[in-house]
Coordinates of C-alpha atoms in Angstrom, one line a residue:
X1 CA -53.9 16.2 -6.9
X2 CA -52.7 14.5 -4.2
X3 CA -56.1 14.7 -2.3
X4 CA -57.4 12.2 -5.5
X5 CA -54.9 10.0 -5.6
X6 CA -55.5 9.2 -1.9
X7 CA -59.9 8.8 -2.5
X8 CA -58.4 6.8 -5.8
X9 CA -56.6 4.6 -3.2
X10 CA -59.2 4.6 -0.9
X11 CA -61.7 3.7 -3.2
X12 CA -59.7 1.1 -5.1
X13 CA -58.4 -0.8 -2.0
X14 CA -61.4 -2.7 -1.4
X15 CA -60.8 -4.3 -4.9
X16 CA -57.4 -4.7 -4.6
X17 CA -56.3 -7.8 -5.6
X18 CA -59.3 -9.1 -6.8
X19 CA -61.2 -10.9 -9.6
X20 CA -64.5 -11.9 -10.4
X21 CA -64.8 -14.9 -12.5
X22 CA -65.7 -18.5 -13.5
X23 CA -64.7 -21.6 -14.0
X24 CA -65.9 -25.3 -14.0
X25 CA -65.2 -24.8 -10.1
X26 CA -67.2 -21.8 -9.7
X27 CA -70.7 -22.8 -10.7
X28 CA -72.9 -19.6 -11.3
X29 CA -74.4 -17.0 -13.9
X30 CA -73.0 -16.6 -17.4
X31 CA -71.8 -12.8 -16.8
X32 CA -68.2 -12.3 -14.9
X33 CA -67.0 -8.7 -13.4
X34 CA -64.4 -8.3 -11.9
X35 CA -60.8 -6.2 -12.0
X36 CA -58.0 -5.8 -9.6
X37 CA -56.0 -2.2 -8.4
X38 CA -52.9 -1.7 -6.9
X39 CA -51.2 0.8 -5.6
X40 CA -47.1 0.7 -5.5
X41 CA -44.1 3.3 -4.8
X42 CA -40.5 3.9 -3.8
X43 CA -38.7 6.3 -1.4
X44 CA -35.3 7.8 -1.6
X45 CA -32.8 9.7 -4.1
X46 CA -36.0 9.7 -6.7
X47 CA -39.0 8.7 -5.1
X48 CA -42.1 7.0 -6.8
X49 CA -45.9 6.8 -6.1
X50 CA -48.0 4.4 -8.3
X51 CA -51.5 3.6 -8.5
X52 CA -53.4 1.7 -10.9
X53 CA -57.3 0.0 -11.8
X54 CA -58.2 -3.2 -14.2
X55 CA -61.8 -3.3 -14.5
X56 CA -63.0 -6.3 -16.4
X57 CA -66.8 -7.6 -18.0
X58 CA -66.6 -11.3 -19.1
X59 CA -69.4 -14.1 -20.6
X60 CA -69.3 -17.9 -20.1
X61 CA -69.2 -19.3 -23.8
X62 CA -69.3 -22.5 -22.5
X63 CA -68.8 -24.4 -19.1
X64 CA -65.0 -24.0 -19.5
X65 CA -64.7 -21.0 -22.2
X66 CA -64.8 -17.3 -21.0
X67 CA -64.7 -14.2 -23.3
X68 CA -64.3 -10.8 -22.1
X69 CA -62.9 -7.4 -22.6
X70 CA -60.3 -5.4 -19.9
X71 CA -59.0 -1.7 -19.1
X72 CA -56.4 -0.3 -17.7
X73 CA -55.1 2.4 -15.8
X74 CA -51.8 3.5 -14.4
X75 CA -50.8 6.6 -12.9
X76 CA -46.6 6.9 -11.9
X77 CA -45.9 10.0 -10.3
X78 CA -41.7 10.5 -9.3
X79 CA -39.7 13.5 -8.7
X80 CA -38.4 13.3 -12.1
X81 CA -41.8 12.1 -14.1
X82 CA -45.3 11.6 -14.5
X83 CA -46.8 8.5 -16.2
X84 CA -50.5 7.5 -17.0
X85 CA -50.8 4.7 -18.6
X86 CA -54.4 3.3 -20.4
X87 CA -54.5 0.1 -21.9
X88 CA -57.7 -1.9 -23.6
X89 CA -58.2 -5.2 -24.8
X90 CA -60.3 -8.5 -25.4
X91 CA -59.0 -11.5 -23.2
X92 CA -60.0 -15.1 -22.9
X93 CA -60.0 -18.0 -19.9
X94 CA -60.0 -21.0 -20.0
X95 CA -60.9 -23.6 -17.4
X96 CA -59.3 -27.5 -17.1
X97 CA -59.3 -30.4 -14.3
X98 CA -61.2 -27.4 -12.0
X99 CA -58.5 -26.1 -10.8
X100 CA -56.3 -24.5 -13.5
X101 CA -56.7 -21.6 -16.2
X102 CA -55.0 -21.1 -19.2
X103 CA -55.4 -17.2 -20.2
X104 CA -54.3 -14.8 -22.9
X105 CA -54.9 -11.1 -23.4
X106 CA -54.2 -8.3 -25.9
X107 CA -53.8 -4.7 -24.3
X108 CA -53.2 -1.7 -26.3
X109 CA -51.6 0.9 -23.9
X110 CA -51.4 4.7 -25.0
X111 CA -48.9 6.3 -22.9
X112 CA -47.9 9.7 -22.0
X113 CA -45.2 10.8 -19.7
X114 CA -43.8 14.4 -18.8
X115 CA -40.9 15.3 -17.2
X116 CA -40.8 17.6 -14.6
X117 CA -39.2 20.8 -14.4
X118 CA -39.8 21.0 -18.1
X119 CA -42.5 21.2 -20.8
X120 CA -41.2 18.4 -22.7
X121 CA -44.6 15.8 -22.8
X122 CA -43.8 12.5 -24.8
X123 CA -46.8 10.2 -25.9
X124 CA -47.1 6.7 -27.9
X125 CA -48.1 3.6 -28.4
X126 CA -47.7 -0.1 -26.8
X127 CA -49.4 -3.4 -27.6
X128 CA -48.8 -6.0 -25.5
X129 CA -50.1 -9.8 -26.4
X130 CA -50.4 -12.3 -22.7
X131 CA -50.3 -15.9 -22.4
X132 CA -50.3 -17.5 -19.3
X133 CA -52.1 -19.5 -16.7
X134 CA -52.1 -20.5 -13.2
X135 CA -54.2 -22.2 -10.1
X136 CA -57.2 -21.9 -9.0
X137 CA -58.4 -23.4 -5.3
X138 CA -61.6 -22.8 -3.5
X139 CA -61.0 -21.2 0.4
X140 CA -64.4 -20.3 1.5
X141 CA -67.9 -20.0 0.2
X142 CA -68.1 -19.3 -3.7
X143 CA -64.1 -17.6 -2.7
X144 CA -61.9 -19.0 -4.6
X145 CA -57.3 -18.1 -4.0
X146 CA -56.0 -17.6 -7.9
X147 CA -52.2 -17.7 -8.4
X148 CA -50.7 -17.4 -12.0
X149 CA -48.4 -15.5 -14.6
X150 CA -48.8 -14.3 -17.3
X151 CA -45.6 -13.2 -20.1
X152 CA -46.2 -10.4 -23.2
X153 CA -45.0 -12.2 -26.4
X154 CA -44.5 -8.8 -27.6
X155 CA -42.3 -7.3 -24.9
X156 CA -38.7 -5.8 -26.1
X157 CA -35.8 -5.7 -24.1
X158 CA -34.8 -1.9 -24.7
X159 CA -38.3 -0.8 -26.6
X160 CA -40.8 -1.4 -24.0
X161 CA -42.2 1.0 -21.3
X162 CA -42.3 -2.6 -19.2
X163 CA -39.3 -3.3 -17.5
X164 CA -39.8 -6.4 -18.2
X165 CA -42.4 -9.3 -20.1
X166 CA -43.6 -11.2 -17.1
X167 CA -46.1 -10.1 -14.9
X168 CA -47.5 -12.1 -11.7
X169 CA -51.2 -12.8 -10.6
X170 CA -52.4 -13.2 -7.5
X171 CA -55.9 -12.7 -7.0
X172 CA -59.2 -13.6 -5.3
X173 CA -62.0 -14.6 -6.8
X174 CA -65.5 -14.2 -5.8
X175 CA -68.6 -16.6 -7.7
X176 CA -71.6 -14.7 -8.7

């Protein structure tokens, strides 16, 4: 197991971080790909190793309207707990005054998690409904630096597998 986490991570961490998109800054095809992975973790009493993948396939409606669908993967691994996480979902972009994006996304996330040392598996459910934005600035040749947020409308306090509703972006983005 550990031997495919670690190609997982070695795979993923060329993407890491990064998004493929367009916008009325990034002047190109109609097609976007992109995604982002990350790969987290905490040491001590109770331990955690985290690794997740975003793949993404988007179209250019129009010069400042994207469409596109998303996936998700998580995998949380502690000494108490295992966690995968998959989430799917349609999202949609829009560009304004070239450098800002206003975004929202629906994910529905099917989660299971066992505990360890036991044979007790629990599985459900979770939808999760984004709005957000953020900036957009070009730093090299068709590179663009993205820097947003994004909060889940949906997100409960003390019924949510999140620990909490808001969720950071920081990204790179590369014109096709």
């Amino acid at each position: 197991m550990k031997k495919l986490i670690l190609t997982l991570i070695f795979l993923s961490s060329t993407f890491a971080f990064a998004q493929i998109n367009e916008s009325s800054s990034i002047n190109s095809g109609k097609w976007t790909f992109g995604g982002s992975a990350s790969i987290n973790g905490t040491f001590g009493t109770y331990s955690t190793f985290g690794v997740s993948v975003a793949p993404r396939v988007g179209y250019k409606i129009s010069e400042n309207l994207e469409f596109g669908g998303i996936a998700s993967f998580s995998l949380l691994d502690s000494d108490l707990y295992s966690t995968t996480l998959f989430g799917i979902g349609p999202y949609a972009n829009y560009y304004f005054a070239r450098n800002f994006y206003a975004t929202a996304q629906f994910q529905e996330y099917i989660i299971t998690q066992k505990l360890k040392g036991t044979k007790d598996r629990t599985g459900r459910d979770e939808a999760a409904l984004y709005f957000g934005g953020g900036y957009i600035t070009k730093v090299g040749n068709n590179i663009y630096m993205q820097i947003g947020a994004m909060y889940n409308v949906l997100w409960k306090q003390n019924g949510s597998i999140f620990s909490s509703g808001f969720t950071p972006q920081v990204g790179v983005v590369f014109g096709l």
